[in-house]
Coordinates of C-alpha atoms in Angstrom, one line a residue:
X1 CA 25.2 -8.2 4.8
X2 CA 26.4 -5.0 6.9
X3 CA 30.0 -5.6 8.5
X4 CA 31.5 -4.2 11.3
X5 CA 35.4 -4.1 10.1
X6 CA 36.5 -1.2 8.2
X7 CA 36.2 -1.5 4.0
X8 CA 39.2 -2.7 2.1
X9 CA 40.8 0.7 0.9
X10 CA 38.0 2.6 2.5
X11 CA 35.1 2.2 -0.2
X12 CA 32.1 0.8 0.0
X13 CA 30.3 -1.1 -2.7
X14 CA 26.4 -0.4 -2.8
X15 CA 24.5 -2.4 -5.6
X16 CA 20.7 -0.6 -6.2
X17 CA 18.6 -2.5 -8.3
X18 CA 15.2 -1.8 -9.8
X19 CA 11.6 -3.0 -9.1
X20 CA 11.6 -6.9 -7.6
X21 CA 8.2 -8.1 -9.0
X22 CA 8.1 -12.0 -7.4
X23 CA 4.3 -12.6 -8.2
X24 CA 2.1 -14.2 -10.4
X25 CA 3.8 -15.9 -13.4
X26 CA 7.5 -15.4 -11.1
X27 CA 5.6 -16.8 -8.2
X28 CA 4.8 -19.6 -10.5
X29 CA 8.5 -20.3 -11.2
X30 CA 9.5 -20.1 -7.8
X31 CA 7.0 -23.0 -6.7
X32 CA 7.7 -24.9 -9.5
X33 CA 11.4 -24.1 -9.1
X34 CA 12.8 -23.1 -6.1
X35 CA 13.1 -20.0 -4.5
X36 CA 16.8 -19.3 -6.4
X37 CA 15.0 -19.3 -9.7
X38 CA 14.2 -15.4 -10.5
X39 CA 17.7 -13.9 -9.4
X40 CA 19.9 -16.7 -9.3
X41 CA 21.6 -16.3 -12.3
X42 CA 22.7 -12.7 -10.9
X43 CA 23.0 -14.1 -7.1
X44 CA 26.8 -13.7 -7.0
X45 CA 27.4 -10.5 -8.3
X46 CA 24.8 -8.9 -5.8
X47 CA 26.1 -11.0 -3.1
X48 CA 29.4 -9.5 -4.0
X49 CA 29.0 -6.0 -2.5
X50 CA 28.6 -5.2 0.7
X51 CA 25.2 -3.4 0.3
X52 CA 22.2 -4.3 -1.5
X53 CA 19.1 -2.3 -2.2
X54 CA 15.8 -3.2 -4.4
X55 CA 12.5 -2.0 -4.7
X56 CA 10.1 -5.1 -3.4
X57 CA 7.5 -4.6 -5.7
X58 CA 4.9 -6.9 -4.2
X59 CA 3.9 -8.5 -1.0
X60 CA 5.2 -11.9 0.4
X61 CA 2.2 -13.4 1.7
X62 CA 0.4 -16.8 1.8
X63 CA -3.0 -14.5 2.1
X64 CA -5.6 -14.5 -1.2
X65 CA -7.3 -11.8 0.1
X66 CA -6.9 -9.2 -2.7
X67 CA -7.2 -4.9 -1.3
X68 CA -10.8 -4.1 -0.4
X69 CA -10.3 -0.7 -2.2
X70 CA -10.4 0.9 -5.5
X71 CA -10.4 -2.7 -8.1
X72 CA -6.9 -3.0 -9.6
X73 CA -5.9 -4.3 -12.7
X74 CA -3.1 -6.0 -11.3
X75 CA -2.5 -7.2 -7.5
X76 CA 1.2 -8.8 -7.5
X77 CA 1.7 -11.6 -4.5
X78 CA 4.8 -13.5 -3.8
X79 CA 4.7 -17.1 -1.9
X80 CA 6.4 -17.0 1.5
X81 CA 9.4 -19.0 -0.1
X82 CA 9.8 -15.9 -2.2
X83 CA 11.8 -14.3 0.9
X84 CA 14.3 -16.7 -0.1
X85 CA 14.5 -15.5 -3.1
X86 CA 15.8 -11.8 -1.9
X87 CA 18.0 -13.8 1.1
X88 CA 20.1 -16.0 -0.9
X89 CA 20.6 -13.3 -3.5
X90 CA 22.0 -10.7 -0.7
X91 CA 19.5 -8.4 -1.0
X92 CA 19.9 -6.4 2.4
X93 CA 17.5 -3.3 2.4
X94 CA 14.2 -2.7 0.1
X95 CA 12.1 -0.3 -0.4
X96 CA 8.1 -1.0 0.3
X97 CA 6.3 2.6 -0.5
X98 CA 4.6 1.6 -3.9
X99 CA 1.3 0.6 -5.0
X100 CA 1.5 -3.2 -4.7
X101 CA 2.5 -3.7 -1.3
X102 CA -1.2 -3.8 0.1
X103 CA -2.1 -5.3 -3.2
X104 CA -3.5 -8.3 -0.7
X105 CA -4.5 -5.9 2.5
X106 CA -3.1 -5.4 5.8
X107 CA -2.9 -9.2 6.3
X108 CA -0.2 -9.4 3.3
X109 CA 1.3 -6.5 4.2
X110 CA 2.0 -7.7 8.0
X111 CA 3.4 -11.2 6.1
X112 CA 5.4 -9.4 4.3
X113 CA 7.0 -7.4 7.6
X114 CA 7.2 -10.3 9.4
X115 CA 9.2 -12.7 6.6
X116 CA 11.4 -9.8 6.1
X117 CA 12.4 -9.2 9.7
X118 CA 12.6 -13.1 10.6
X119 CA 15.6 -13.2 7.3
X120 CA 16.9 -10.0 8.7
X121 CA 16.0 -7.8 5.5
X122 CA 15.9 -4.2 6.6
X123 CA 13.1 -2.2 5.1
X124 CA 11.9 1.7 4.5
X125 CA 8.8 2.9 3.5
X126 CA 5.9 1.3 5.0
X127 CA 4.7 -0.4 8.7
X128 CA 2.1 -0.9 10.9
X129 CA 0.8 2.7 11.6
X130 CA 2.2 6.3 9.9
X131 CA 5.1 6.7 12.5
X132 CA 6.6 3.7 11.0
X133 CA 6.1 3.8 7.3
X134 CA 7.5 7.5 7.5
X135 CA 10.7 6.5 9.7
X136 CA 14.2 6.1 8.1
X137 CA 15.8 3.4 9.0
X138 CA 20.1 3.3 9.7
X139 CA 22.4 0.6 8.9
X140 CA 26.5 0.3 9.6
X141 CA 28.4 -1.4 6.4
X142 CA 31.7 -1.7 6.6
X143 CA 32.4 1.4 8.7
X144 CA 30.3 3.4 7.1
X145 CA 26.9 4.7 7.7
X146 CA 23.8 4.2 5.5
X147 CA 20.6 4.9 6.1
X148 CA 17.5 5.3 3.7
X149 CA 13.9 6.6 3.4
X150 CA 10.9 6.0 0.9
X151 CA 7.7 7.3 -0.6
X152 CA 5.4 6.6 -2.9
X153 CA 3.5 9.1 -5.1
X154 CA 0.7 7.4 -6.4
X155 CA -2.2 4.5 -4.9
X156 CA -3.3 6.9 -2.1
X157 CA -5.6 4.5 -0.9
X158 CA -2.1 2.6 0.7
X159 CA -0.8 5.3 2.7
X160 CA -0.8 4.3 6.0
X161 CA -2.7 6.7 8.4
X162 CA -2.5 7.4 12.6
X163 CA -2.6 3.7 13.8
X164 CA -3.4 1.9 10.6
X165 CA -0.7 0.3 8.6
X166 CA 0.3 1.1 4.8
X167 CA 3.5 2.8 3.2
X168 CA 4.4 6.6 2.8
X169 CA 2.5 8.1 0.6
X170 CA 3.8 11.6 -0.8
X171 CA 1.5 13.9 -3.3
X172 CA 4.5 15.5 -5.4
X173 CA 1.6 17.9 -7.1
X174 CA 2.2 19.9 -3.9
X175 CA 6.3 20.4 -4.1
X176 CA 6.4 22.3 -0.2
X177 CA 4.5 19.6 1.4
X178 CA 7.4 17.2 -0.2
X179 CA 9.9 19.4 0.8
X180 CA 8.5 19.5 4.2
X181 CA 8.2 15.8 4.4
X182 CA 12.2 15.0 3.1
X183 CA 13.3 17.4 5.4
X184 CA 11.5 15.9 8.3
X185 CA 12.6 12.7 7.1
X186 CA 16.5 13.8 6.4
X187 CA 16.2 15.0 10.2
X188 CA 17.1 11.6 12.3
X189 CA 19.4 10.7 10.1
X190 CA 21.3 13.9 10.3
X191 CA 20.8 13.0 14.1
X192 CA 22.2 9.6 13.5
X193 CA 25.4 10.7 12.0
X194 CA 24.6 9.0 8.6
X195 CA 27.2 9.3 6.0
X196 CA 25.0 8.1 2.9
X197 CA 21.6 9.4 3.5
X198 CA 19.3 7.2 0.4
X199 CA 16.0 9.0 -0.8
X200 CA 14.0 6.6 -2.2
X201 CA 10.9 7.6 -4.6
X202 CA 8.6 5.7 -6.3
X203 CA 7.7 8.0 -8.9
X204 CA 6.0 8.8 -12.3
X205 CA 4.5 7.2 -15.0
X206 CA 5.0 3.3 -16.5
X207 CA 7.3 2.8 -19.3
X208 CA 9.1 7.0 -19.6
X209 CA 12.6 7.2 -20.4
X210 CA 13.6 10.5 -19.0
X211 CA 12.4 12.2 -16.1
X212 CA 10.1 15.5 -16.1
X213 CA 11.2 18.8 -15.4
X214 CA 9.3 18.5 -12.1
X215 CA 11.1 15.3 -10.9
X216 CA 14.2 16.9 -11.8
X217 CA 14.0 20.2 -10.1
X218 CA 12.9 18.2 -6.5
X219 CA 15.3 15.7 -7.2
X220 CA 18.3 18.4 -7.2
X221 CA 16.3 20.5 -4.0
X222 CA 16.3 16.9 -2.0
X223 CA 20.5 17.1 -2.9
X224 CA 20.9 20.2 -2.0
X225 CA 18.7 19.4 1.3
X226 CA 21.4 17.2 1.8
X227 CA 20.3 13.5 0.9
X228 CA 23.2 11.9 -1.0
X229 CA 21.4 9.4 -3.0
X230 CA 18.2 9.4 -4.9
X231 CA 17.1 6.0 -5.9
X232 CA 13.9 6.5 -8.1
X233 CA 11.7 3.4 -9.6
X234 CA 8.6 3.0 -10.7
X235 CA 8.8 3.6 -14.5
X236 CA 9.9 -0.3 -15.4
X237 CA 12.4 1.4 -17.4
X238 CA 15.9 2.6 -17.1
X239 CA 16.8 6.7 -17.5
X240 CA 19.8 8.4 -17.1
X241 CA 21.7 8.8 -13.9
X242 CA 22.7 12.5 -13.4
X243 CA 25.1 13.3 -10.8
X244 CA 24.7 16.8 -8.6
X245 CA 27.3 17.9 -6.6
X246 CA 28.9 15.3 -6.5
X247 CA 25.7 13.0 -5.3
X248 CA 24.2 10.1 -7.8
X249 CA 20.1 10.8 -9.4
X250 CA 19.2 7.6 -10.3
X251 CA 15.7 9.0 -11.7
X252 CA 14.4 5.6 -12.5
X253 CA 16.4 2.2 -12.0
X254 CA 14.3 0.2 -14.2
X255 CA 13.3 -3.3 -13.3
X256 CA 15.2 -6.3 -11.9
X257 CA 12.7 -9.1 -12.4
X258 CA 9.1 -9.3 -13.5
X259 CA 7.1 -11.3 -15.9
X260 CA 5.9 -8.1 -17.5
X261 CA 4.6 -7.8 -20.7
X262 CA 7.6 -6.7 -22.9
X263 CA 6.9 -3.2 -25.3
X264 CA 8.8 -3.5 -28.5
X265 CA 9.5 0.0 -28.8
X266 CA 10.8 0.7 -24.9
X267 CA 12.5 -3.0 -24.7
X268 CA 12.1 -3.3 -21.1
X269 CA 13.4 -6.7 -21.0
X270 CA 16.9 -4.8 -20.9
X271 CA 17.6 -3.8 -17.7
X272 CA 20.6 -3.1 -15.7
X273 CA 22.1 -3.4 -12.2
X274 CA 24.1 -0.5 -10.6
X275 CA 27.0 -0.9 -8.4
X276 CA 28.3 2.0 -6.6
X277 CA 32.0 2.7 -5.3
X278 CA 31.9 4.7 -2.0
X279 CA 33.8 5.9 0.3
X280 CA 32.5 7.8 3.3
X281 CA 32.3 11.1 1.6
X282 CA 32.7 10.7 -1.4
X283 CA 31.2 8.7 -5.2
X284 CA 34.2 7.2 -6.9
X285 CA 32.2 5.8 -9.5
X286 CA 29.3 3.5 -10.8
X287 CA 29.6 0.5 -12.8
X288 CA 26.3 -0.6 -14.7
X289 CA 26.1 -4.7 -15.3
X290 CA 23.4 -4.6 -18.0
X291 CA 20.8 -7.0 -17.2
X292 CA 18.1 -8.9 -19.4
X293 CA 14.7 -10.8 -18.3
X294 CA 13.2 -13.7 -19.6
X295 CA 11.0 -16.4 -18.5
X296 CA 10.6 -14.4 -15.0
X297 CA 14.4 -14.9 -14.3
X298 CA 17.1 -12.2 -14.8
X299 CA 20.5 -12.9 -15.8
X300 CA 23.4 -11.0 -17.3
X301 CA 23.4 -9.5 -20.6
X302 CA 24.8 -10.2 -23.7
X303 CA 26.1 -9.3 -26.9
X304 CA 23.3 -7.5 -28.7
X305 CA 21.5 -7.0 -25.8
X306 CA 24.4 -5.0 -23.9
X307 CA 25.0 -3.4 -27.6
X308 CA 21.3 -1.9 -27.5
X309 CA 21.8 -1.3 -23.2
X310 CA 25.0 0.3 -23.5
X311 CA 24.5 2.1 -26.2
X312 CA 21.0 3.6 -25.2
X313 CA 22.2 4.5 -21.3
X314 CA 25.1 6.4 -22.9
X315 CA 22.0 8.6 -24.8
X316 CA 20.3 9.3 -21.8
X317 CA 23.3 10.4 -19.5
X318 CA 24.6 12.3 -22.2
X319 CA 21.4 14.3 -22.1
X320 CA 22.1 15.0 -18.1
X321 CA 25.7 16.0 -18.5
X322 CA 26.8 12.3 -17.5
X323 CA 29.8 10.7 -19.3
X324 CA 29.7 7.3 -19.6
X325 CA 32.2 4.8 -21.0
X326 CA 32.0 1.1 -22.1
X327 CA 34.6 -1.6 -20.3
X328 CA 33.8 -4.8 -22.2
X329 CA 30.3 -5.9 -21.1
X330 CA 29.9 -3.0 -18.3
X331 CA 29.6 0.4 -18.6
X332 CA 31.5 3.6 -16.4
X333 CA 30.5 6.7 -14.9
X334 CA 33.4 8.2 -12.8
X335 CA 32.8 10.0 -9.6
X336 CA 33.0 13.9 -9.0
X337 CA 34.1 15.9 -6.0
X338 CA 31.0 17.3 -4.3

């Protein structure tokens, strides 16, 4: 996890990857299983950098006591052992403001704090009262700063309010009240010297391959703002990655692991993993490992499948003015000067 001793040759290695779904058919595997069943296959490779960020797309809870709200068509609950799961794959920071991590109440939600603390997994994005769920939270790796914030932008219901736990919840139809709330946000982090400020946004629609015009123009005022990073999710998809003054977009990182119904037309049992080179003020580069799911485990690509990947996340950068170039079964985008 973090480290205190300065980075070999000053860079950093930060590996983001997409929505973590660990319940019903996953949670299945992992009982049956073991908790090294869903990302095992990739364990190494994320254990390899010396930061690692997901979006925990469920709870972690032992509690069958589905959301007293709105009825869902899908409530997503991992077993306790799933903490594990994230653990031994060196997962070290998630993101919790989306609409499944109340999907079993304020019960599941407090499970899923508490498992999360106890295996030292730092969170953003949600907590026991509005205070919390809104406040950053800092990390040191390897001499260099980090420190991320999250939101959500759709199951309103979740956001937590005064004194009663839920996750940051962000209405992005009014674009001043967001700008208000990243800047507040941005604020102790500025405070706490961060080099790598991480805006994370769950955001948008299922299953859209490029962002709207919208997402893009609050994506570039949050750079501009001065976050460094936008990590985006929610779309179960991957679209391009932009870069802005020198800072990554990653509008939507697609998923990691889920036992999602797969589209035939949006294929989004081809995923990928993003590993980024940084040093403290500056993007060297990002290496995308494509990714593919199946059987609620994800594991590395191949052949065909990083064909279709590689070939399709070239598309989609191209259309944001990002070059990217193929190196075997990985793909390239090269940093710019801010």
């Amino acid at each position: 996890m973090t480290q205190s001793v300065p980075a070999q040759d000053g860079i950093v290695r930060v590996m983001f990857g997409g929505d973590v779904m660990l319940g019903r058919l996953v949670k299945e595997a992992i009982l049956r299983h073991g908790p090294d069943y869903p990302l095992g296959p990739i364990a190494n490779l994320m254990r390899g950098a010396d930061l690692a960020v997901v979006n925990l797309e469920c709870a972690i809870t032992a509690s069958t006591e589905q959301w007293q709200g709105a009825p869902k068509a899908f409530y997503f609950g991992a077993p306790p052992e799933a903490v594990e799961s994230l653990s031994r794959a060196g997962v070290d920071l998630v993101s919790l403001a989306n609409n499944h991590v109340l999907d079993f109440g304020i019960e599941g939600l407090r499970d899923t704090l508490r498992l999360l603390r106890r295996h030292d997994i730092r969170f953003a994005g949600a907590g026991e009262d509005r205070r919390e769920a809104l406040s950053p939270v800092t990390l040191d790796c390897s001499g260099i700063r980090f420190g991320m914030a999250a939101f959500c932008d759709h199951q309103e219901d979740f956001a937590a309010r005064g004194d009663r736990p839920g996750m940051a919840y962000l209405d992005f139809d009014d674009e001043s009240a967001v700008m208000a709330a990243l800047r507040e946000a941005l604020d102790p982090l500025r405070c706490a010297s961060v080099d790598w400020p991480i805006l994370s946004l769950h955001w948008g629609p299922n299953m859209v391959f490029r962002p709207s015009k919208k997402f893009r123009r609050i994506a570039h005022a949050a750079i501009e703002m001065g976050w460094k990073i936008l990590f985006g999710h929610s779309a179960h998809v991957f679209q391009g990655i932009e870069i802005h003054r020198g800072c990554p977009i990653i509008y939507a990182a697609g998923d990691l692991v889920d036992d999602y119904y797969v589209d035939p037309d949006f294929r989004n049992d081809h995923q990928l993993l993003l590993e980024m080179a940084l040093t403290r003020d500056a993007l060297c580069g990002i290496t995308l490992h494509p990714v593919f799911i199946e059987n609620c485990q994800v594991r590395r690509a191949s052949g065909a499948q990083v064909d279709y990947i590689a070939g399709w996340m070239s598309a989609l950068c191209r259309e944001m003015g990002t070059p990217v170039r193929r190196e075997a079964d990985t793909l390239r985008i090269e940093g710019r000067a801010p």
